[in-house]
C-alpha cells in the first residue's frame, strides 16, 4: 500500500522536547498543544514520504494504563490511535513499561501485512532495532525522526540510526510550534497576556505581615505601637505582647505566598469602605485590587460560624445552584465533547470554561449578582465543584493528589475574569 504510518514514542518525543526547551526531561516542565503537534506530524510525514497518511500511533505510559486527559483528547482526533503501556514509580522516578514492546509489535505487524509502504518512527530506543530490521525485510521504507538534542549530540541509539533508510531531525523551530517551556513559577512562557488577578493574589502581604497589620488595626489607639522611624522602633513597642492571630502565623514565615490556611486566624477582613491595612494598601499602588487578598478559598478557617449554611455564607449565596444542577443530560454530553476536543487544560482557561457554562445556564440573573458580591471568595459548594472539574485535566500534582497552589490561583482567577465579563455585559447600556 502506498501510504505512510507514523509511530510516536511519546516519552521520547516529549522528554527530548523538554530537555531542549526547559533543560531537563521532565514533561511537567512543558505545555503541549496536541492538536497542533499531531497536525505537524501529519504534514511532515506526508511531505517526507510523498505518501498520504494512513494513521498516527501514539504510544505512551499511564498509571494502571488508565487514559489521562491528554490521551482522551488524542484518541478522538482524526487518524490517531493511542496505545498505552504502564507507568510505574520506582526510586522516586516514573518509568514506562510495555511501550517498547507495543511499538515493536505494531511495527512488525504493519510491515508483515503490507499496510504501508513507509513507516516513520519517532523514537530513540535501540530495543526497536529488531522490529526496524524486520520491517525493512518486508519491503517497507523506514524513516527515523529525532528531536534536536539539547547538547547537539545524539539522543538516539546509534544502531537504530545506522539501520534507518531515511533520517530527519525535528529542530527547535518545528518543536516550538506546538510545545512551550514553563517558567519555574508554572506559567507558560511566553505569557499570552497579563493576568492582573493572579498578580494581585501573588502580591498579597506575607502571612506574618498581614497578621500584624490586622491585629494592629483592631487594637485601641493607645495600645498601638508607635511608627518606626529610620528603620528603628521605640523600645516600648518591643514589649507589646503579640495577639493570638500573630502567634498563629509565626510558623508560616518564609513560605513566600500566603495561603488561606496561613491566614485562617484573621477572620473575614475589613468590611467594604473601612480602612485597609497598610500592607494591603501597598499592593493597590501596584495596580492590585486591595480586596483581592487570599479570601477566595472555601477554607473553613476563613469564615464565621452560625450564618447561612454554617460556613459563614449568607443564605442567598449558600443556595446558589451548582453547575451539575443546571446541566441537562444533552448538555453534559456536549460538555464532555468540548472538554476532550477543545479545552486545552490551561488552569486559567479551565476556570473560564466552568464560569461560562454556569452563567449561561442560570435562569435568574439575581444569582449572578449574589455571586459577584462574594468576590474574590468563591462560595464553598461551587468552589469544590470547580476544583473537581479542573482535576479532570491532569492538574493534580503527583504528590498527595492535590492541585498545585499556583494552578488553584489561576483556576479561580479565570473563573472571576469570566464572571466579571458576564456581569459587565448584563449591565452594559442597550446601545453599547
C-alpha atoms as one frame of an Amber mdcrd trajectory, in Angstrom:
protein
   0.000   0.000   0.000   1.347   3.424  -0.946   0.582   5.012   2.409   2.619
   6.142   5.377   2.226   5.401   9.073   3.775   7.297  11.983   4.702   5.542
  15.240   5.407   8.007  18.053   7.128   7.165  21.319   5.574   9.999  23.363
   8.033   9.520  26.201  10.950  10.143  23.837   9.329  12.957  21.831   8.101
  14.999  24.805  11.028  14.157  27.070  13.538  15.261  24.441  11.475  18.382
  23.757  11.524  19.219  27.468  15.303  18.769  27.555  15.674  21.033  24.548
  13.346  23.804  25.733  13.466  23.592  29.535  16.841  21.992  30.216  15.523
  18.799  31.800  13.489  15.840  30.502  10.535  16.262  32.894   7.339  16.584
  30.865   5.856  18.702  33.653   8.218  21.479  32.509   6.443  21.912  29.159
   2.960  22.547  27.860   1.831  20.824  24.662  -0.744  21.810  22.054  -1.570
  18.275  20.972  -3.798  19.286  18.044  -1.007  21.384  16.539   1.556  18.656
  17.245  -0.495  15.956  15.510  -1.153  18.194  12.519   2.562  18.961  12.283
   3.464  15.275  12.374   0.951  14.512   9.647   2.118  17.285   7.351   5.789
  16.446   7.883   5.247  12.716   7.273   3.298  13.246   4.052   5.902  15.719
   2.796   8.885  13.489   3.626   7.430  10.210   2.332   5.349  11.613  -0.546
   2.588   9.289   0.635  -0.839  10.012   2.165  -1.136   9.283   5.876  -2.916
   6.144   6.983  -2.641   6.666  10.734  -0.564   8.051  13.610   0.013   5.651
  16.516   0.722   7.409  19.806   2.493   5.184  22.353   2.648   6.400  25.937
   2.577   5.237  29.543  -0.206   5.849  32.073  -0.722   4.735  35.685  -2.580
   1.400  35.569  -2.960   2.039  31.825  -5.834   4.437  32.581  -6.041   7.162
  29.894  -5.081  10.600  31.152  -6.757  13.812  29.884  -4.210  14.239  27.092
  -4.800  10.648  25.969  -8.564  11.183  25.901  -8.083  14.242  23.710  -5.667
  12.456  21.400  -7.720   9.341  20.800 -10.699  11.279  19.431  -8.544  13.126
  16.895  -8.745  12.153  13.248  -6.297   9.401  12.180  -4.845   8.973  15.699
  -4.713   5.731  17.667  -3.474   5.703  21.262  -1.675   2.687  22.709  -0.927
   2.761  26.431   1.671   0.938  28.453   2.023   1.049  32.227   3.598   3.930
  34.113   5.271   2.864  37.341   7.162   4.794  40.006  10.475   3.437  41.263
  13.061   5.218  43.420  11.132   8.454  43.037  11.117   8.319  39.223   8.433
   7.403  36.717   9.207   4.689  34.173   7.252   3.299  31.212   6.620  -0.424
  30.982   5.412  -2.191  27.847   5.595   0.791  25.494   8.612  -0.501  23.539
   7.071  -3.958  23.210   3.819  -2.461  21.905   5.692  -0.353  19.339   7.717
  -3.375  18.226   4.575  -5.471  17.787   2.769  -2.752  15.828   5.769  -2.092
  13.601   6.242  -5.731  12.618   2.501  -6.314  12.152   2.112  -3.310   9.838
   5.103  -4.409   7.773   4.023  -8.043   7.607   0.520  -7.086   6.413   1.914
  -4.526   3.960  -0.392  -1.897   5.478   2.005   0.877   4.480   4.928   1.449
   2.149   6.652   3.911   4.507   6.791   3.906   8.289   8.027   6.869  10.305
   9.495   6.130  13.743   9.780   8.925  16.303  11.866   7.200  18.949  15.384
   6.783  20.228  15.184   3.363  21.850  17.532   0.693  20.489  15.068  -2.017
  21.594  13.170  -1.330  18.370  16.136  -2.368  16.220  14.836  -5.937  15.536
  11.439  -4.556  14.532  13.029  -1.989  12.248  15.121  -4.637  10.538  12.099
  -6.909  10.149  10.093  -4.087   8.547  12.873  -3.480   6.034  12.903  -7.162
   5.104   9.198  -6.876   4.256   9.916  -4.084   1.788   8.960  -1.132   3.981
  10.990   2.094   3.907  11.724   3.141   7.495  12.137   6.824   8.308  13.683
   7.670  11.673  12.997  11.082  13.190  14.963  12.572  16.053  14.240  15.549
  18.283  17.090  18.049  18.242  19.307  17.238  21.231  19.920  19.972  23.769
  23.679  19.354  23.715  23.894  18.873  19.954  24.764  15.181  20.313  22.734
  12.039  19.531  19.739  11.245  21.706  19.000   8.034  19.808  20.541   4.580
  19.629  23.386   4.663  17.119  22.425   1.204  15.849  18.904   2.460  15.203
  20.275   5.488  13.353  22.562   3.263  11.240  19.731   0.918  10.133  17.151
   3.558   9.175  16.546   4.206   5.482  15.918   7.930   5.936  16.705  10.234
   8.864  15.341  13.625   9.805  15.678  15.949  12.801  12.745  17.816  14.329
  14.533  21.037  15.207  13.726  23.690  17.794  11.733  25.774  15.307   9.497
  22.839  14.466   9.085  21.763  18.090   8.122  25.208  19.372   5.120  25.357
  17.067   3.333  23.033  19.482   5.475  22.852  22.626   6.413  25.622  25.046
   8.531  25.635  28.168   7.113  26.631  31.528   8.779  29.108  33.800   9.692
  27.962  37.285   6.525  29.518  38.700   4.414  27.307  36.458   3.240  29.896
  33.947   3.884  29.030  30.335   6.483  31.241  28.688   5.954  33.484  26.894
   2.679  34.519  28.516  -0.079  35.290  26.009  -1.466  38.155  28.099  -1.168
  39.729  31.515  -3.378  38.368  34.278  -3.941  41.087  36.869  -5.973  38.827
  39.143  -3.046  36.466  39.659  -0.698  39.410  40.127  -2.985  40.751  42.854
  -3.029  37.441  44.664   0.705  36.853  44.451   1.455  40.380  45.608  -0.603
  39.933  48.778   1.279  40.538  52.047   3.130  37.709  53.716   1.177  35.917
  56.475   3.038  37.482  59.375   2.768  40.949  57.803  -0.974  40.587  57.229
  -1.485  39.224  60.726   0.372  42.098  62.334  -1.481  44.677  60.242  -4.901
  43.222  61.013  -4.108  42.881  64.699  -2.777  46.432  64.891  -5.903  47.802
  63.232  -8.104  46.116  65.868  -6.191  47.415  68.910  -7.143  50.583  70.818
  -5.250  53.616  69.612  -3.229  53.951  72.806  -2.156  50.303  72.619  -0.782
  50.510  69.085   2.993  50.702  68.676   4.446  53.960  67.521   5.504  54.140
  63.881   9.036  53.264  63.004  11.493  55.985  62.157  14.730  55.450  60.261
  14.228  51.698  60.438  14.002  51.582  64.280  11.112  51.017  66.630  10.727
  52.639  70.075  11.623  50.402  72.993   8.069  50.477  74.324   6.820  48.872
  71.161   9.190  45.949  71.558   7.459  44.909  74.769   3.951  44.998  73.299
   2.525  41.469  73.532   1.504  39.893  70.244  -2.015  38.652  69.670  -3.047
  35.039  69.136  -3.516  35.782  65.439   0.079  36.958  65.205   1.328  33.888
  67.048  -0.718  31.621  64.798   1.101  32.889  61.732   4.627  32.785  63.149
   5.104  29.232  61.865   4.141  30.194  58.335   7.001  32.650  57.881   9.212
  32.073  54.897   6.594  30.453  52.677   6.555  33.365  50.257   2.941  33.186
  49.047   0.404  33.115  51.895  -2.461  30.659  51.669  -5.944  30.955  53.163
  -4.889  28.371  55.734  -1.983  30.599  56.783  -4.406  33.452  57.322  -7.178
  31.406  58.933  -6.993  33.298  62.222  -7.654  36.684  60.693 -11.397  36.437
  60.081 -13.134  37.824  57.024 -11.015  41.002  56.823 -12.162  44.619  56.930
 -15.604  45.460  55.678 -16.133  47.367  52.478 -15.340  51.019  52.911 -13.274
  50.539  56.050  -9.595  51.495  56.169  -7.327  48.909  54.621  -4.178  47.633
  56.346  -1.022  49.353  55.178   0.284  46.137  53.631  -2.862  45.783  51.564
  -2.683  49.428  50.522   0.827  48.877  49.221  -0.453  46.305  46.738  -3.056
  48.728  45.456  -0.270  51.064  44.399   0.999  48.291  42.151  -2.317  48.008
  40.296  -3.688  45.236  42.527  -7.205  45.352  43.928  -6.935  45.900  47.709
  -9.727  43.373  48.400  -8.127  40.702  46.210  -6.334  39.006  49.061  -6.429
  35.275  49.621 -10.048  35.127  50.799 -11.416  33.281  47.804 -10.719  29.774
  49.058 -13.520  27.796  50.667 -11.206  27.074  53.610 -13.448  26.922  56.679
 -10.959  28.791  58.828 -11.785  31.952  56.937 -15.459  32.059  57.808 -17.599
  32.757  60.791 -19.932  30.095  62.140 -23.655  30.473  62.526 -24.704  32.161
  59.296 -26.228  30.738  56.140 -25.043  27.160  55.682 -22.768  27.165  58.721
 -19.814  28.198  56.563 -20.274  31.919  57.052 -22.097  32.395  53.735 -25.379
  34.345  53.569 -28.427  32.217  52.649 -28.732  33.699  49.148 -25.108  32.714
  48.405 -25.230  29.324  50.108 -28.249  28.400  47.977 -26.643  29.244  44.622
 -27.192  26.339  42.190 -24.222  24.178  41.248 -23.317  23.617  37.605 -24.385
  19.967  37.807 -27.885  21.074  38.841 -28.116  23.391  35.848 -26.855  20.874
  33.280 -29.108  18.539  31.301 -28.022  15.133  30.016 -27.613  16.549  26.499
 -25.514  19.442  27.778 -23.397  17.059  29.847 -22.576  15.067  26.725 -21.740
  18.253  24.789 -19.574  19.476  27.688 -17.589  16.262  27.640 -17.009  16.568
  23.903 -15.837  20.160  24.321 -13.515  19.181  27.180 -11.922  16.468  25.072
 -11.639  18.272  21.767 -11.398  21.996  22.546 -10.389  22.831  26.114  -6.612
  22.786  26.343  -6.335  22.308  30.097  -4.607  25.596  30.962  -5.721  26.376
  34.552  -6.898  29.900  33.712  -8.856  28.596  30.706 -10.447  25.828  32.795
 -11.795  28.388  35.255 -13.214  30.472  32.410 -14.951  27.489  30.781 -16.584
  26.469  34.055 -17.802  30.030  34.747 -19.088  30.443  31.185 -21.230  27.320
  31.446 -22.552  28.323  34.872 -23.554  31.841  33.787 -25.127  30.657  30.534
 -27.362  28.175  32.345 -28.649  30.123  35.317 -32.237  31.183  34.769 -32.302
  34.068  37.235 -29.787  36.893  36.878 -30.066  37.582  40.610 -27.840  34.528
  41.140 -25.061  36.229  39.204 -25.460  39.365  41.297 -25.269  37.380  44.542
 -22.145  35.585  43.331 -20.459  38.850  42.347 -20.890  40.261  45.850 -18.705
  37.462  47.210 -15.649  38.404  45.117 -12.935  37.279  45.452 -14.194  34.362
  47.551 -15.986  31.608  45.599 -18.862  30.042  47.581 -17.935  26.749  49.178
 -20.017  24.335  47.057 -19.227  25.992  43.725 -15.535  26.224  44.599 -15.394
  22.496  45.324 -17.190  21.669  42.085 -14.809  23.946  40.170 -11.720  22.202
  41.556 -13.182  18.742  40.871 -13.805  19.819  37.280 -10.230  21.125  36.979
  -8.849  17.798  38.226 -10.094  16.144  35.019  -7.439  17.997  33.040  -4.445
  16.424  34.741  -3.850  19.402  37.048  -3.343  17.149  40.058   0.203  17.195
  41.382   1.884  13.800  41.754   2.166  14.357  45.497  -0.962  13.920  47.619
  -3.257  14.219  44.583  -3.687  17.939  45.204  -3.904  20.717  42.631  -0.789
  22.864  42.637  -1.205  26.084  44.617  -0.365  28.350  41.696  -2.780  26.438
  39.466  -5.547  26.948  42.037  -4.946  30.701  41.869  -5.081  30.589  38.065
  -8.257  28.464  38.014 -10.096  30.855  40.312  -8.717  33.915  38.542 -10.068
  32.565  35.255 -13.423  31.935  36.930 -13.674  35.517  38.182 -12.462  37.001
  34.885 -15.361  35.298  33.098 -17.871  36.262  35.798 -16.728  39.888  35.563
 -17.128  39.831  31.784 -20.648  38.401  32.042 -21.649  40.862  34.761 -20.359
  43.793  32.705 -22.275  42.545  29.659 -25.530  42.383  31.609 -25.138  45.919
  32.942 -23.971  47.460  29.665 -26.369  50.038  28.142 -28.547  48.652  25.374
 -26.932  50.903  22.766 -23.372  49.716  23.524
